[in-house]
Short mmCIF file of C-alpha atoms in Angstrom, two decimals:
data_model
loop_
_atom_site.label_atom_id
_atom_site.label_comp_id
_atom_site.label_asym_id
_atom_site.label_seq_id
_atom_site.Cartn_x
_atom_site.Cartn_y
_atom_site.Cartn_z
CA UNK A 796 -0.60 -0.12 -0.16
CA UNK A 797 1.23 3.61 -0.89
CA UNK A 798 -0.06 4.54 3.18
CA UNK A 799 2.98 7.68 2.64
CA UNK A 800 4.07 11.16 3.81
CA UNK A 801 5.68 12.05 0.37
CA UNK A 802 4.38 8.74 -0.85
CA UNK A 803 6.45 5.77 0.20
CA UNK A 804 5.48 2.23 -0.87
CA UNK A 805 5.95 -0.66 1.07
CA UNK A 806 9.51 -1.49 -0.10
CA UNK A 807 10.75 2.22 1.28
CA UNK A 808 8.56 0.65 4.57
CA UNK A 809 10.52 -1.47 5.19
CA UNK A 810 13.99 0.18 5.40
CA UNK A 811 12.34 3.35 7.99
CA UNK A 812 12.14 0.58 10.70
CA UNK A 813 14.32 -2.23 11.13
CA UNK A 814 14.47 -5.17 13.74
CA UNK A 815 17.41 -6.22 15.09
CA UNK A 816 16.89 -8.30 18.62
CA UNK A 817 14.84 -5.89 20.99
CA UNK A 818 15.99 -2.48 19.34
CA UNK A 819 14.31 -0.73 16.72
CA UNK A 820 16.13 2.16 14.81
CA UNK A 821 13.14 4.73 13.63
CA UNK A 822 14.06 6.89 10.85
CA UNK A 823 12.81 10.32 9.56
CA UNK A 824 12.52 11.67 5.95
CA UNK A 825 11.71 14.86 5.21
CA UNK A 826 11.75 20.32 -0.27
CA UNK A 827 13.62 23.22 -1.07
CA UNK A 828 16.37 23.80 1.40
CA UNK A 829 15.60 27.75 1.12
CA UNK A 830 11.30 27.81 1.14
CA UNK A 831 10.42 24.31 2.71
CA UNK A 832 9.12 25.37 5.68
CA UNK A 833 10.07 23.21 9.01
CA UNK A 834 6.86 21.18 8.49
CA UNK A 835 8.11 18.08 7.18
CA UNK A 836 6.74 15.48 5.24
CA UNK A 837 7.27 11.78 6.23
CA UNK A 838 6.40 8.55 6.12
CA UNK A 839 6.72 5.98 8.89
CA UNK A 840 6.00 2.56 8.87
CA UNK A 841 6.97 -0.42 10.67
CA UNK A 842 8.62 -4.02 9.96
CA UNK A 843 10.14 -6.99 10.92
CA UNK A 844 12.38 -7.54 7.70
CA UNK A 845 15.94 -7.16 7.43
CA UNK A 846 15.90 -7.56 3.47
CA UNK A 847 18.37 -5.74 1.42
CA UNK A 848 17.59 -4.06 -1.47
CA UNK A 849 18.57 -1.18 -4.23
CA UNK A 850 16.72 0.52 -6.85
CA UNK A 851 18.72 2.91 -9.73
CA UNK A 852 18.29 4.05 -12.99
CA UNK A 853 14.87 2.91 -14.87
CA UNK A 854 13.55 2.12 -11.50
CA UNK A 855 9.70 3.71 -11.39
CA UNK A 856 6.89 4.19 -9.09
CA UNK A 857 6.43 5.76 -4.89
CA UNK A 858 10.07 4.81 -3.98
CA UNK A 859 10.96 7.03 -6.40
CA UNK A 860 8.67 10.07 -5.72
CA UNK A 861 9.53 10.02 -1.77
CA UNK A 862 13.69 10.28 -2.92
CA UNK A 863 12.96 12.55 -4.91
CA UNK A 864 11.29 14.89 -3.22
CA UNK A 865 13.52 14.36 -0.01
CA UNK A 866 16.63 14.86 -2.32
CA UNK A 867 14.92 18.00 -3.42
CA UNK A 868 14.38 19.48 -0.25
CA UNK A 869 17.58 18.66 1.26
CA UNK A 870 19.36 20.44 -1.88
CA UNK A 871 20.98 17.38 -4.11
CA UNK A 872 18.03 17.35 -6.28
CA UNK A 873 17.01 20.09 -8.75
CA UNK A 874 15.03 18.24 -11.43
CA UNK A 875 10.71 16.73 -11.58
CA UNK A 876 9.76 14.94 -8.99
CA UNK A 877 7.92 12.27 -11.35
CA UNK A 878 8.78 8.72 -9.86
CA UNK A 879 11.16 7.96 -12.66
CA UNK A 880 14.58 7.61 -11.78
CA UNK A 881 16.84 8.64 -14.78
CA UNK A 882 20.35 10.94 -14.67
CA UNK A 883 19.04 13.36 -12.75
CA UNK A 884 18.29 11.25 -9.82
CA UNK A 885 21.49 9.35 -10.09
CA UNK A 886 23.14 12.88 -10.20
CA UNK A 887 21.46 13.78 -7.43
CA UNK A 888 21.86 10.21 -5.21
CA UNK A 889 25.94 10.37 -5.96
CA UNK A 890 26.04 14.02 -4.59
CA UNK A 891 24.02 13.38 -1.32
CA UNK A 892 26.35 10.53 -1.09
CA UNK A 893 29.48 12.14 -1.53
CA UNK A 894 28.31 14.46 0.88
CA UNK A 895 27.83 11.75 3.75
CA UNK A 896 30.32 9.81 3.33
CA UNK A 897 29.31 6.90 1.14
CA UNK A 898 30.10 4.76 -1.52
CA UNK A 899 29.08 6.80 -4.50
CA UNK A 900 27.19 4.32 -6.63
CA UNK A 901 24.23 6.21 -7.88
CA UNK A 902 22.07 3.90 -6.49
CA UNK A 903 19.13 3.90 -3.56
CA UNK A 904 20.68 0.79 -1.09
CA UNK A 905 19.58 0.55 2.53
CA UNK A 906 22.60 2.60 3.67
CA UNK A 907 22.21 5.74 1.49
CA UNK A 908 17.87 5.06 2.04
CA UNK A 909 18.51 5.18 5.88
CA UNK A 910 20.51 8.32 5.80
CA UNK A 911 18.27 10.54 3.34
CA UNK A 912 15.83 9.28 6.14
CA UNK A 913 17.83 10.82 8.64
CA UNK A 914 19.00 14.18 7.10
CA UNK A 915 15.39 14.83 6.49
CA UNK A 916 13.65 14.11 9.39
CA UNK A 917 16.57 16.49 10.84
CA UNK A 918 15.74 19.11 8.84
CA UNK A 919 14.93 22.41 10.62
CA UNK A 920 13.17 26.12 10.14
CA UNK A 921 12.45 28.12 12.62
CA UNK A 922 8.88 29.46 13.09
CA UNK A 923 8.34 33.19 11.56
CA UNK A 924 7.18 35.28 13.99
CA UNK A 925 4.33 37.98 13.35
CA UNK A 926 5.95 41.21 11.86
CA UNK A 927 6.64 43.61 14.38
CA UNK A 928 4.48 46.40 12.71
CA UNK A 929 0.98 46.13 11.67
CA UNK A 930 0.18 45.57 7.86
CA UNK A 931 -1.21 48.88 6.85
CA UNK A 932 -5.34 48.79 6.25
CA UNK A 933 -6.31 46.84 2.58
CA UNK A 934 -7.91 49.36 -0.01
CA UNK A 935 -8.49 46.91 -2.65
CA UNK A 936 -8.76 43.59 -1.56
CA UNK A 937 -6.32 40.72 -4.31
CA UNK A 938 -8.52 38.60 -6.16
CA UNK A 939 -7.34 34.91 -4.55
CA UNK A 940 -8.09 31.97 -6.94
CA UNK A 941 -10.57 29.78 -5.59
CA UNK A 942 -10.28 26.19 -5.69
CA UNK A 943 -13.55 23.84 -5.62
CA UNK A 944 -13.45 22.76 -2.09
CA UNK A 945 -16.35 22.45 0.56
CA UNK A 946 -17.07 25.92 1.45
CA UNK A 947 -18.84 25.28 5.12
CA UNK A 948 -16.55 26.00 7.86
CA UNK A 949 -17.75 22.77 9.47
CA UNK A 950 -15.76 19.66 9.70
CA UNK A 951 -16.59 16.75 7.14
CA UNK A 952 -16.60 13.58 8.84
CA UNK A 953 -13.11 12.62 8.56
CA UNK A 954 -11.40 15.92 9.21
CA UNK A 955 -13.20 15.70 12.38
CA UNK A 956 -11.68 12.06 12.86
CA UNK A 957 -8.50 13.50 12.26
CA UNK A 958 -9.28 16.11 14.73
CA UNK A 959 -10.10 13.62 17.20
CA UNK A 960 -6.82 12.11 16.75
CA UNK A 961 -4.58 15.57 17.51
CA UNK A 962 -6.69 16.37 20.81
CA UNK A 963 -6.49 12.96 22.07
CA UNK A 964 -2.96 12.87 22.27
CA UNK A 965 -2.69 15.81 23.40
CA UNK A 966 -4.77 15.15 25.91
CA UNK A 967 -2.11 12.04 26.88
CA UNK A 968 0.52 14.28 27.66
CA UNK A 969 -1.66 16.66 29.45
CA UNK A 970 -2.01 19.34 27.31
CA UNK A 971 -5.27 21.82 26.19
CA UNK A 972 -6.94 20.39 23.34
CA UNK A 973 -6.76 22.49 19.68
CA UNK A 974 -9.55 24.54 18.82
CA UNK A 975 -11.14 24.67 15.36
CA UNK A 976 -10.44 27.89 13.86
CA UNK A 977 -12.72 28.45 10.88
CA UNK A 978 -10.39 30.58 8.70
CA UNK A 979 -7.64 27.87 9.13
CA UNK A 980 -9.89 25.09 8.20
CA UNK A 981 -10.30 26.88 4.77
CA UNK A 982 -6.72 27.72 3.85
CA UNK A 983 -6.10 24.06 4.92
CA UNK A 984 -8.84 22.79 2.55
CA UNK A 985 -7.38 25.08 0.07
CA UNK A 986 -4.18 23.97 0.26
CA UNK A 987 -4.93 20.14 0.02
CA UNK A 988 -7.05 21.30 -3.03
CA UNK A 989 -4.14 22.93 -4.40
CA UNK A 990 -1.85 20.16 -4.16
CA UNK A 991 -4.42 17.85 -5.82
CA UNK A 992 -5.13 20.63 -8.78
CA UNK A 993 -1.52 21.20 -9.41
CA UNK A 994 0.63 17.79 -8.85
CA UNK A 995 2.57 19.04 -5.98
CA UNK A 996 3.52 17.87 -2.14
CA UNK A 997 5.19 20.64 -1.01
CA UNK A 998 5.05 23.24 1.58
CA UNK A 999 5.68 25.96 -0.84
CA UNK A 1000 2.64 26.37 -2.90
CA UNK A 1001 2.83 27.89 -6.44
CA UNK A 1002 -0.67 29.88 -5.83
CA UNK A 1003 -0.24 30.25 -2.44
CA UNK A 1004 3.50 30.58 -1.36
CA UNK A 1005 4.72 29.54 2.21
CA UNK A 1006 2.02 28.57 4.88
CA UNK A 1007 3.03 32.24 6.60
CA UNK A 1008 2.12 33.68 3.07
CA UNK A 1009 -0.87 32.04 2.61
CA UNK A 1010 -2.56 32.76 6.60
CA UNK A 1011 -1.14 36.05 5.83
CA UNK A 1012 -3.12 36.65 2.29
CA UNK A 1013 -6.48 35.24 4.46
CA UNK A 1014 -6.23 37.87 7.03
CA UNK A 1015 -4.78 35.14 9.78
CA UNK A 1016 -2.69 36.34 12.32
CA UNK A 1017 -1.06 34.91 15.12
CA UNK A 1018 2.35 34.16 17.74
CA UNK A 1019 3.33 31.32 16.64
CA UNK A 1020 2.45 29.23 13.33
CA UNK A 1021 3.20 25.90 11.68
CA UNK A 1022 2.08 23.01 8.83
CA UNK A 1023 1.76 19.04 8.55
CA UNK A 1024 0.67 17.89 5.33
CA UNK A 1025 0.41 14.11 4.34
CA UNK A 1026 -0.70 11.94 1.46
CA UNK A 1027 -2.25 8.60 2.50
CA UNK A 1028 -5.25 6.68 2.10
CA UNK A 1029 -6.74 7.06 5.13
CA UNK A 1030 -7.45 9.36 8.10
CA UNK A 1031 -5.95 6.72 10.53
CA UNK A 1032 -2.66 5.54 8.27
CA UNK A 1033 -1.94 9.56 7.97
CA UNK A 1034 -2.17 10.06 11.93
CA UNK A 1035 0.09 7.29 12.98
CA UNK A 1036 2.66 8.25 9.99
CA UNK A 1037 2.79 12.23 11.32
CA UNK A 1038 3.06 10.83 15.16
CA UNK A 1039 5.92 8.69 13.57
CA UNK A 1040 7.98 11.54 12.52
CA UNK A 1041 9.34 13.83 15.48
CA UNK A 1042 8.92 16.92 13.53
CA UNK A 1043 4.81 16.02 12.96
CA UNK A 1044 4.62 15.29 16.13
CA UNK A 1045 6.14 18.02 17.73
CA UNK A 1046 3.90 20.51 16.09
CA UNK A 1047 0.60 18.27 17.44
CA UNK A 1048 1.52 18.45 20.99
CA UNK A 1049 3.43 22.03 20.16
CA UNK A 1050 2.13 23.85 23.82
CA UNK A 1051 2.69 26.92 21.80
CA UNK A 1052 -0.61 26.41 19.45
CA UNK A 1053 -3.71 27.08 20.38
CA UNK A 1054 -6.10 26.47 17.05
CA UNK A 1055 -5.85 24.23 14.23
CA UNK A 1056 -7.00 23.66 10.80
CA UNK A 1057 -7.41 20.35 8.57
CA UNK A 1058 -8.27 20.17 5.41
CA UNK A 1059 -8.65 16.59 3.73
CA UNK A 1060 -9.65 16.25 0.22
CA UNK A 1061 -9.63 13.05 -2.54
CA UNK A 1062 -7.07 12.93 -4.96
CA UNK A 1063 -3.22 13.17 -5.34
CA UNK A 1064 -1.18 10.41 -5.78
CA UNK A 1065 -1.94 8.37 -2.57
CA UNK A 1066 -5.46 8.52 -2.37
CA UNK A 1067 -6.11 11.76 0.03
CA UNK A 1068 -4.30 15.06 0.97
CA UNK A 1069 -4.04 15.99 4.62
CA UNK A 1070 -2.95 19.94 5.66
CA UNK A 1071 -2.93 20.48 9.00
CA UNK A 1072 -2.60 24.76 9.78
CA UNK A 1073 -1.95 25.51 13.17
CA UNK A 1074 -1.55 28.56 15.04
CA UNK A 1075 -1.10 30.27 18.58
CA UNK A 1076 -2.75 33.05 19.49
#
């Protein structure tokens, strides 16, 4: 199954957590090194197999799609994310291998994938603070693209399910539940729909810019803000993958956030696109 954040298939899932004796090693993943906001796109799944594997030029599918996305985030790959392993992908892998002291083969083997996941999972970008000076009063509002998404601010069944899972995690560690913010719900849905319509998976939207740019365009103010995105087949699978990623989990369990918007849209390479947008007021 392609249950992913940044679409990892069963082959890649075998590499993310391996069992050796009684210990499991958790690996993290992680899009453009200069703009791809903190809020991370990783899928983590458990498996007990220790079978080695490698793939390279000519390979195609969700495994390649995921590796291209992570290398693009890390700055080693500048080509399109197509899911096809061509010359550009091989060069990006070689550059990464050279930088991290790995055998420079241009193929993605066990050690290379684990290193990519580790590097991607440790991408950090500070939260953008609220601008110190207030923006001037708007004169003529700029028109904003309006993809067809649910117009109501009332959560759908799946969005409510994800909210309940998030707040259950927060309650377990003694944190207050996140309140639903109607404006954030709207922007989260627009972001998920934009990823489906424009066939991309990134915090940086070609339509709205970064999550912070998008919030500003829609008049949302905050003291702290963040975003999680996921590409998956079900709410439960997406939630589990997010909680298995240190960066996503940190957003869900952040004491700095008080409100959330959740947008779930059918479509994309995994079946559904998920966006969680957080703010602290």
